Amino acid sequence: MLRAVELFSGIGGMHCALDFTDLIYEIIAAIDINPTANLVYASNFPNAPVMNRTIEGISLNQWEKWNADIWLMSPPCQPFTRQGKQEDLNDRRTDGFVHLMKIILPQLKAKPKYILLENVSGFEYSQAHQLLLDTLQAHNYYYEQYLLSPIQFGIPNSRLRFYLIAKQQEKPTDTYSSSILTRISNFERLYNKLRQQFPSKDLSLEENSFYENDQITDRCSHSSEILVQPDQSIYINDFLISNENQDFELNEKQLERGLHVCDIITCHAKRSFCFTKSYGKYFEGTGSLFRTLSNRIRYFTPKEIANLHCFPLNYQFPEQITTRQAYSLLGNSLSVFVVGVLLENLFERS
Ligand SMILES: C[S@@+](CC[C@H](N)C(=O)[O-])C[C@H]1O[C@@H](n2cnc3c(N)ncnc32)[C@H](O)[C@@H]1O
């Protein structure tokens, strides 16, 4: 059984990704400082040991006891985002990651055999990235780096992210690849599993809802290489809870502002913009809006965004979590499908 530690665990995207694969695993600790995220995590995984702690606050002794086989981590991305100040290692939000790289990994006797890291695209130009590679090389980890987005796999959502998978070798590796791969193979099994989770729904009754914008932006919304056949890319429709949803419709004032700056798609779209943590708060660049069959404009619901991230169907947000909080947590989270594919590739080669 694989002993996994989930660092910066948020709402458990990495946990869901492990679940999505056929790997036999146990989460021995999920660590995050955000009590709201931890509440959502714990309500979905009541048996997982969620720790409301800073990574820096965990003793080396505790790490030795955990004796983890794999570290799964999504360190905070704000120090590296284009919208942020890009303070990189000078941003205190990298402290947990730096602690892992400079103190824990070098000193730990029971080093994890595997590491998977997710972050924003742009991370690959940072000093934090260099620190990661230097640390992995110093401790004989072989690694591969990727820039991947769910839309490449036919999932109608753009979320270009940097990923690194690493495996410790017995002997030093003399060559390390600096290339960052933009395609990956060995995903067909998980794609078929995904289609069972989100089967094709009939669009025939909804032909009139076709909206020009769906196609135009289909052609220019991403530059990543599509890895599935055109007929394998999935309609937004298959991820919806229902087409209409009055509770999520924009009011007059929001419409006035939103219509000009927002990307709007229908159930016929095979794409959507990346949903950020500011979805529902600001319009521009935070995610797509949805045009219903009755021509109403609404937000995607948190559950629909969770679906687009390929979270399990039974994943829930507890009642006390507000919609805004759910958007924010989902915006920080990850594509369960893409991480699942990376995990399968990591273990395939083991
Ligand atoms: C990019 S999010 C990770 C999201 C997660 N992968 C998910 O699926 O929801 C980064 C997380 O790191 C947490 N965090 C930031 N600094 C931390 C620290 N020093 N120790 C522990 N958690 C920290 C934040 O609260 C946030 O939930």
CSV table of C-alpha atoms and ligand atoms in Angstrom, one decimal:
chain,number,residue,atom,x,y,z
A,1,MET,CA,0.0,0.0,0.0
A,2,LEU,CA,1.3,3.4,-1.1
A,3,ARG,CA,1.8,5.8,1.9
A,4,ALA,CA,0.9,9.2,0.6
A,5,VAL,CA,1.3,12.6,2.2
A,6,GLU,CA,-0.7,15.4,0.7
A,7,LEU,CA,0.9,18.8,1.2
A,8,PHE,CA,-0.9,22.1,0.8
A,9,SER,CA,-3.9,19.8,0.5
A,10,GLY,CA,-6.7,22.3,0.0
A,11,ILE,CA,-9.9,20.5,-0.8
A,12,GLY,CA,-8.1,17.2,-1.7
A,13,GLY,CA,-7.7,17.4,-5.5
A,14,MET,CA,-4.6,15.1,-5.2
A,15,HIS,CA,-6.5,12.7,-3.0
A,16,CYS,CA,-9.3,12.5,-5.6
A,17,ALA,CA,-6.7,11.9,-8.3
A,18,LEU,CA,-5.2,9.0,-6.4
A,19,ASP,CA,-8.7,7.6,-6.1
A,20,PHE,CA,-9.3,8.0,-9.8
A,21,THR,CA,-6.3,5.7,-10.6
A,22,ASP,CA,-6.2,2.1,-9.6
A,23,LEU,CA,-3.4,2.6,-7.2
A,24,ILE,CA,-3.7,1.2,-3.7
A,25,TYR,CA,-2.9,3.9,-1.3
A,26,GLU,CA,-3.4,5.4,2.1
A,27,ILE,CA,-3.3,9.2,2.9
A,28,ILE,CA,-1.3,9.3,6.0
A,29,ALA,CA,-1.5,13.1,6.4
A,30,ALA,CA,-3.2,16.0,4.5
A,31,ILE,CA,-1.8,19.3,5.6
A,32,ASP,CA,-3.1,22.8,5.0
A,33,ILE,CA,-3.4,26.1,6.9
A,34,ASN,CA,-6.9,27.0,5.5
A,35,PRO,CA,-9.6,25.8,7.9
A,36,THR,CA,-12.3,26.2,5.3
A,37,ALA,CA,-10.5,24.0,2.9
A,38,ASN,CA,-9.8,21.5,5.7
A,39,LEU,CA,-13.5,21.4,6.5
A,40,VAL,CA,-14.4,20.6,2.9
A,41,TYR,CA,-11.6,18.0,2.8
A,42,ALA,CA,-12.7,16.3,6.0
A,43,SER,CA,-16.3,16.2,5.1
A,44,ASN,CA,-15.5,14.3,1.8
A,45,PHE,CA,-12.8,12.1,3.4
A,46,PRO,CA,-13.9,11.6,7.0
A,47,ASN,CA,-11.2,9.0,7.6
A,48,ALA,CA,-8.2,11.0,6.3
A,49,PRO,CA,-6.0,12.7,8.9
A,50,VAL,CA,-6.4,16.3,8.0
A,51,MET,CA,-4.0,18.6,9.8
A,52,ASN,CA,-4.6,22.3,10.3
A,53,ARG,CA,-0.9,23.1,10.4
A,54,THR,CA,1.8,24.9,8.6
A,55,ILE,CA,4.2,22.6,6.7
A,56,GLU,CA,7.1,24.5,8.4
A,57,GLY,CA,5.6,23.5,11.8
A,58,ILE,CA,6.0,19.8,11.3
A,59,SER,CA,9.0,18.2,12.9
A,60,LEU,CA,11.6,16.1,11.1
A,61,ASN,CA,10.8,13.4,13.6
A,62,GLN,CA,7.2,13.4,12.5
A,63,TRP,CA,8.3,13.1,8.9
A,64,GLU,CA,10.5,10.1,9.8
A,65,LYS,CA,7.6,8.4,11.5
A,66,TRP,CA,5.3,9.0,8.5
A,67,ASN,CA,7.8,7.2,6.3
A,68,ALA,CA,5.9,8.3,3.2
A,69,ASP,CA,6.3,6.7,-0.2
A,70,ILE,CA,5.0,9.7,-2.1
A,71,TRP,CA,4.7,13.4,-1.5
A,72,LEU,CA,1.8,15.1,-3.5
A,73,MET,CA,1.9,18.8,-3.4
A,74,SER,CA,0.5,22.0,-4.9
A,75,PRO,CA,2.4,24.9,-3.2
A,76,PRO,CA,0.7,28.3,-3.2
A,77,CYS,CA,0.9,29.7,-6.7
A,78,GLN,CA,0.5,33.5,-5.9
A,79,PRO,CA,4.3,34.1,-5.8
A,80,PHE,CA,4.5,33.0,-9.4
A,81,THR,CA,1.3,34.2,-11.1
A,82,ARG,CA,1.4,36.8,-13.8
A,83,GLN,CA,-1.2,38.8,-12.0
A,84,GLY,CA,0.8,38.8,-8.7
A,85,LYS,CA,4.0,40.6,-7.8
A,86,GLN,CA,6.1,37.6,-8.8
A,87,GLU,CA,8.2,37.9,-5.6
A,88,ASP,CA,9.1,34.3,-6.0
A,89,LEU,CA,11.3,33.1,-3.1
A,90,ASN,CA,10.9,36.5,-1.3
A,91,ASP,CA,7.2,35.9,-0.9
A,92,ARG,CA,6.5,34.4,2.5
A,93,ARG,CA,4.0,32.1,0.9
A,94,THR,CA,6.9,30.0,-0.4
A,95,ASP,CA,8.1,29.3,3.1
A,96,GLY,CA,6.5,25.9,3.4
A,97,PHE,CA,7.9,24.8,0.0
A,98,VAL,CA,11.4,26.2,0.8
A,99,HIS,CA,11.3,24.4,4.2
A,100,LEU,CA,10.6,21.1,2.4
A,101,MET,CA,13.4,21.6,-0.1
A,102,LYS,CA,16.1,23.0,2.1
A,103,ILE,CA,15.4,21.3,5.5
A,104,ILE,CA,13.1,18.3,5.3
A,105,LEU,CA,14.1,16.5,2.1
A,106,PRO,CA,17.9,16.8,2.6
A,107,GLN,CA,17.8,15.7,6.3
A,108,LEU,CA,15.1,13.0,6.0
A,109,LYS,CA,16.4,9.5,6.2
A,110,ALA,CA,13.0,8.1,5.1
A,111,LYS,CA,12.8,10.1,1.8
A,112,PRO,CA,9.8,9.6,-0.4
A,113,LYS,CA,10.5,7.5,-3.4
A,114,TYR,CA,8.0,9.5,-5.5
A,115,ILE,CA,7.1,13.2,-5.7
A,116,LEU,CA,4.4,14.9,-7.7
A,117,LEU,CA,4.2,18.7,-7.8
A,118,GLU,CA,1.6,21.0,-9.5
A,119,ASN,CA,1.8,24.7,-9.9
A,120,VAL,CA,0.8,27.5,-12.3
A,121,SER,CA,2.4,27.8,-15.7
A,122,GLY,CA,5.2,30.3,-15.2
A,123,PHE,CA,6.6,28.4,-12.2
A,124,GLU,CA,9.1,26.9,-14.5
A,125,TYR,CA,10.9,30.3,-14.8
A,126,SER,CA,11.1,30.9,-11.0
A,127,GLN,CA,13.9,30.5,-8.5
A,128,ALA,CA,11.6,28.1,-6.6
A,129,HIS,CA,11.6,25.9,-9.7
A,130,GLN,CA,15.4,26.0,-9.7
A,131,LEU,CA,15.5,25.2,-6.0
A,132,LEU,CA,13.2,22.2,-6.7
A,133,LEU,CA,15.4,20.8,-9.5
A,134,ASP,CA,18.7,21.4,-7.6
A,135,THR,CA,17.2,19.6,-4.5
A,136,LEU,CA,16.0,16.7,-6.6
A,137,GLN,CA,19.3,16.3,-8.4
A,138,ALA,CA,21.2,16.4,-5.2
A,139,HIS,CA,19.2,13.5,-3.9
A,140,ASN,CA,19.2,11.3,-7.0
A,141,TYR,CA,15.7,11.9,-8.2
A,142,TYR,CA,14.9,11.3,-11.8
A,143,TYR,CA,12.2,13.7,-12.9
A,144,GLU,CA,10.0,14.8,-15.8
A,145,GLN,CA,8.4,18.2,-16.3
A,146,TYR,CA,5.1,18.9,-18.1
A,147,LEU,CA,2.9,21.8,-19.1
A,148,LEU,CA,-0.6,20.3,-19.6
A,149,SER,CA,-4.2,21.5,-19.8
A,150,PRO,CA,-7.4,19.4,-19.5
A,151,ILE,CA,-8.5,20.7,-22.8
A,152,GLN,CA,-5.8,18.6,-24.5
A,153,PHE,CA,-7.6,15.5,-23.3
A,154,GLY,CA,-10.9,16.6,-24.7
A,155,ILE,CA,-12.2,18.0,-21.3
A,156,PRO,CA,-13.8,21.4,-22.1
A,157,ASN,CA,-11.8,23.5,-19.8
A,158,SER,CA,-8.5,25.3,-20.1
A,159,ARG,CA,-6.3,25.1,-17.1
A,160,LEU,CA,-2.6,25.1,-18.2
A,161,ARG,CA,-0.5,24.0,-15.3
A,162,PHE,CA,3.1,23.0,-14.6
A,163,TYR,CA,3.7,19.5,-13.3
A,164,LEU,CA,6.7,17.6,-12.2
A,165,ILE,CA,6.9,13.9,-11.4
A,166,ALA,CA,10.0,12.5,-9.8
A,167,LYS,CA,11.3,9.1,-8.7
A,168,GLN,CA,14.3,8.5,-6.5
A,169,GLN,CA,17.0,6.3,-8.1
A,170,GLU,CA,19.4,4.0,-6.3
A,171,LYS,CA,22.4,5.7,-8.0
A,172,PRO,CA,23.0,9.2,-9.2
A,173,THR,CA,21.5,10.0,-12.6
A,174,ASP,CA,24.1,11.7,-14.8
A,175,THR,CA,21.6,13.4,-17.1
A,176,TYR,CA,18.7,15.6,-16.2
A,177,SER,CA,16.3,16.8,-18.9
A,178,SER,CA,15.5,20.5,-18.8
A,179,SER,CA,12.8,20.1,-21.4
A,180,ILE,CA,9.2,20.6,-20.4
A,181,LEU,CA,6.9,18.2,-22.2
A,182,THR,CA,3.6,19.4,-23.6
A,183,ARG,CA,2.1,16.0,-24.4
A,184,ILE,CA,1.8,12.8,-22.5
A,185,SER,CA,0.7,9.3,-23.5
A,186,ASN,CA,-1.0,6.5,-21.6
A,187,PHE,CA,-4.2,8.3,-20.7
A,188,GLU,CA,-6.8,6.2,-22.6
A,189,ARG,CA,-7.8,4.0,-19.7
A,190,LEU,CA,-8.5,7.1,-17.5
A,191,TYR,CA,-10.3,8.9,-20.4
A,192,ASN,CA,-12.7,5.9,-20.7
A,193,LYS,CA,-13.2,6.0,-17.0
A,194,LEU,CA,-14.0,9.7,-17.2
A,195,ARG,CA,-16.6,9.0,-19.9
A,196,GLN,CA,-18.3,6.5,-17.7
A,197,GLN,CA,-18.4,9.2,-14.9
A,198,PHE,CA,-19.7,11.9,-17.4
A,199,PRO,CA,-21.5,10.0,-20.2
A,200,SER,CA,-22.6,11.7,-23.3
A,201,LYS,CA,-26.0,13.4,-22.9
A,202,ASP,CA,-28.4,13.9,-25.8
A,203,LEU,CA,-28.0,17.3,-27.4
A,204,SER,CA,-30.5,16.8,-30.2
A,205,LEU,CA,-33.3,18.6,-28.5
A,206,GLU,CA,-31.0,21.5,-27.9
A,207,GLU,CA,-29.9,22.3,-31.5
A,208,ASN,CA,-31.2,25.8,-31.5
A,209,SER,CA,-29.0,26.7,-28.6
A,210,PHE,CA,-25.9,26.7,-30.8
A,211,TYR,CA,-24.0,29.9,-30.2
A,212,GLU,CA,-21.5,31.4,-32.5
A,213,ASN,CA,-19.1,32.1,-29.8
A,214,ASP,CA,-18.7,28.5,-28.9
A,215,GLN,CA,-17.0,27.8,-32.2
A,216,ILE,CA,-15.0,31.0,-32.8
A,217,THR,CA,-13.2,30.8,-29.5
A,218,ASP,CA,-12.9,27.0,-29.8
A,219,ARG,CA,-10.3,27.8,-32.5
A,220,CYS,CA,-8.3,30.3,-30.5
A,221,SER,CA,-8.7,29.6,-26.8
A,222,HIS,CA,-5.6,27.4,-26.5
A,223,SER,CA,-2.4,26.6,-28.2
A,224,SER,CA,-1.7,23.3,-26.5
A,225,GLU,CA,-1.7,20.2,-28.7
A,226,ILE,CA,-5.0,18.3,-28.6
A,227,LEU,CA,-4.2,14.7,-27.7
A,228,VAL,CA,-7.6,13.1,-28.5
A,229,GLN,CA,-9.5,12.7,-31.8
A,230,PRO,CA,-11.9,15.6,-32.6
A,231,ASP,CA,-15.0,13.4,-31.9
A,232,GLN,CA,-13.6,12.5,-28.5
A,233,SER,CA,-13.7,16.0,-27.1
A,234,ILE,CA,-16.5,16.4,-24.7
A,235,TYR,CA,-19.4,18.9,-24.7
A,236,ILE,CA,-19.8,21.2,-21.7
A,237,ASN,CA,-23.4,19.8,-21.6
A,238,ASP,CA,-22.0,16.5,-20.1
A,239,PHE,CA,-20.7,18.3,-17.1
A,240,LEU,CA,-23.8,20.4,-16.3
A,241,ILE,CA,-26.2,19.6,-13.5
A,242,SER,CA,-29.0,21.2,-15.4
A,243,ASN,CA,-29.2,23.7,-18.2
A,244,GLU,CA,-31.3,26.3,-16.5
A,245,ASN,CA,-30.5,27.4,-12.9
A,246,GLN,CA,-32.2,30.6,-11.7
A,247,ASP,CA,-30.2,30.8,-8.6
A,248,PHE,CA,-27.0,31.4,-10.6
A,249,GLU,CA,-28.4,33.9,-13.1
A,250,LEU,CA,-26.8,37.3,-13.3
A,251,ASN,CA,-28.9,40.2,-12.2
A,252,GLU,CA,-29.4,43.4,-14.3
A,253,LYS,CA,-26.4,45.2,-13.0
A,254,GLN,CA,-24.1,42.2,-13.4
A,255,LEU,CA,-25.4,41.7,-16.9
A,256,GLU,CA,-24.6,45.3,-17.8
A,257,ARG,CA,-21.0,44.8,-16.8
A,258,GLY,CA,-20.5,41.1,-17.5
A,259,LEU,CA,-21.8,40.9,-21.1
A,260,HIS,CA,-19.0,43.1,-22.4
A,261,VAL,CA,-16.0,41.5,-20.8
A,262,CYS,CA,-17.0,37.9,-20.3
A,263,ASP,CA,-16.6,34.8,-22.3
A,264,ILE,CA,-20.1,33.2,-22.7
A,265,ILE,CA,-20.6,29.7,-23.9
A,266,THR,CA,-23.6,27.3,-24.3
A,267,CYS,CA,-24.0,23.5,-23.8
A,268,HIS,CA,-22.6,23.0,-27.3
A,269,ALA,CA,-19.2,24.4,-26.3
A,270,LYS,CA,-16.2,22.1,-26.1
A,271,ARG,CA,-14.2,24.6,-24.1
A,272,SER,CA,-14.4,27.1,-21.3
A,273,PHE,CA,-12.0,29.5,-19.7
A,274,CYS,CA,-9.9,28.6,-16.6
A,275,PHE,CA,-12.0,29.1,-13.5
A,276,THR,CA,-10.0,31.1,-11.0
A,277,LYS,CA,-10.6,31.8,-7.3
A,278,SER,CA,-12.2,35.1,-8.2
A,279,TYR,CA,-15.0,33.6,-10.2
A,280,GLY,CA,-18.3,35.2,-9.1
A,281,LYS,CA,-16.4,38.2,-7.7
A,282,TYR,CA,-14.9,39.7,-10.9
A,283,PHE,CA,-15.8,39.1,-14.5
A,284,GLU,CA,-12.7,39.5,-16.6
A,285,GLY,CA,-10.4,36.5,-16.9
A,286,THR,CA,-12.0,34.5,-14.1
A,287,GLY,CA,-13.9,31.9,-16.1
A,288,SER,CA,-16.7,31.5,-18.6
A,289,LEU,CA,-20.4,32.3,-18.1
A,290,PHE,CA,-23.2,30.1,-19.4
A,291,ARG,CA,-26.0,30.9,-21.8
A,292,THR,CA,-29.0,28.7,-21.1
A,293,LEU,CA,-31.6,27.3,-23.5
A,294,SER,CA,-34.0,30.1,-22.6
A,295,ASN,CA,-31.2,32.6,-23.3
A,296,ARG,CA,-30.5,33.5,-19.7
A,297,ILE,CA,-27.0,34.2,-18.6
A,298,ARG,CA,-25.8,32.4,-15.5
A,299,TYR,CA,-22.6,31.4,-13.6
A,300,PHE,CA,-21.4,27.8,-13.6
A,301,THR,CA,-22.3,26.3,-10.2
A,302,PRO,CA,-19.5,25.1,-7.9
A,303,LYS,CA,-20.6,21.5,-8.5
A,304,GLU,CA,-20.3,22.0,-12.3
A,305,ILE,CA,-16.8,23.5,-11.9
A,306,ALA,CA,-15.9,20.5,-9.7
A,307,ASN,CA,-17.2,18.3,-12.5
A,308,LEU,CA,-15.0,20.1,-15.0
A,309,HIS,CA,-12.1,19.4,-12.7
A,310,CYS,CA,-13.2,15.8,-12.8
A,311,PHE,CA,-13.9,15.5,-9.0
A,312,PRO,CA,-15.9,12.4,-8.2
A,313,LEU,CA,-19.7,12.7,-8.6
A,314,ASN,CA,-20.3,12.3,-4.9
A,315,TYR,CA,-17.9,15.2,-4.0
A,316,GLN,CA,-19.9,17.7,-1.9
A,317,PHE,CA,-19.4,21.1,-0.4
A,318,PRO,CA,-20.9,21.2,3.2
A,319,GLU,CA,-23.9,23.5,3.7
A,320,GLN,CA,-22.0,26.1,5.7
A,321,ILE,CA,-19.6,26.7,2.8
A,322,THR,CA,-20.8,29.8,0.8
A,323,THR,CA,-20.8,29.8,-3.0
A,324,ARG,CA,-18.0,32.4,-3.0
A,325,GLN,CA,-15.9,30.2,-0.7
A,326,ALA,CA,-16.5,27.2,-3.0
A,327,TYR,CA,-15.4,29.1,-6.1
A,328,SER,CA,-12.3,30.3,-4.3
A,329,LEU,CA,-11.4,26.8,-3.2
A,330,LEU,CA,-12.1,25.3,-6.6
A,331,GLY,CA,-10.0,28.1,-8.2
A,332,ASN,CA,-7.0,27.0,-6.1
A,333,SER,CA,-7.6,23.3,-6.8
A,334,LEU,CA,-6.6,21.2,-9.8
A,335,SER,CA,-7.6,18.9,-12.6
A,336,VAL,CA,-8.1,15.5,-11.0
A,337,PHE,CA,-7.9,13.9,-14.4
A,338,VAL,CA,-4.5,15.4,-15.4
A,339,VAL,CA,-3.0,14.5,-12.1
A,340,GLY,CA,-4.4,11.0,-12.4
A,341,VAL,CA,-2.8,10.6,-15.8
A,342,LEU,CA,0.6,11.8,-14.4
A,343,LEU,CA,0.3,9.4,-11.5
A,344,GLU,CA,-0.3,6.5,-13.8
A,345,ASN,CA,2.7,7.5,-15.9
A,346,LEU,CA,4.8,7.8,-12.8
A,347,PHE,CA,4.0,4.3,-11.6
A,348,GLU,CA,3.9,2.8,-15.1
A,349,ARG,CA,7.6,3.4,-15.3
A,350,SER,CA,8.4,2.1,-11.8
B,1,LIG,C1,-2.8,25.9,-4.6
B,1,LIG,S1,-3.6,25.5,-3.1
B,1,LIG,C2,-3.6,23.8,-3.2
B,1,LIG,C3,-4.9,23.2,-3.6
B,1,LIG,C4,-5.1,21.7,-3.5
B,1,LIG,N1,-4.2,21.0,-4.3
B,1,LIG,C5,-6.5,21.4,-3.8
B,1,LIG,O1,-6.8,20.4,-4.5
B,1,LIG,O2,-7.4,22.0,-3.3
B,1,LIG,C6,-2.4,25.9,-1.9
B,1,LIG,C7,-2.8,25.6,-0.5
B,1,LIG,O3,-1.7,25.7,0.3
B,1,LIG,C8,-2.1,26.2,1.6
B,1,LIG,N2,-0.9,26.7,2.3
B,1,LIG,C9,-0.3,27.8,2.0
B,1,LIG,N3,0.8,28.0,2.8
B,1,LIG,C10,0.9,26.9,3.6
B,1,LIG,C11,1.8,26.4,4.6
B,1,LIG,N4,2.8,27.2,4.9
B,1,LIG,N5,1.5,25.3,5.2
B,1,LIG,C12,0.4,24.5,4.9
B,1,LIG,N6,-0.5,24.9,3.9
B,1,LIG,C13,-0.2,26.1,3.3
B,1,LIG,C14,-3.2,27.1,1.3
B,1,LIG,O4,-4.1,27.3,2.3
B,1,LIG,C15,-3.9,26.5,0.0
B,1,LIG,O5,-5.0,25.7,0.4
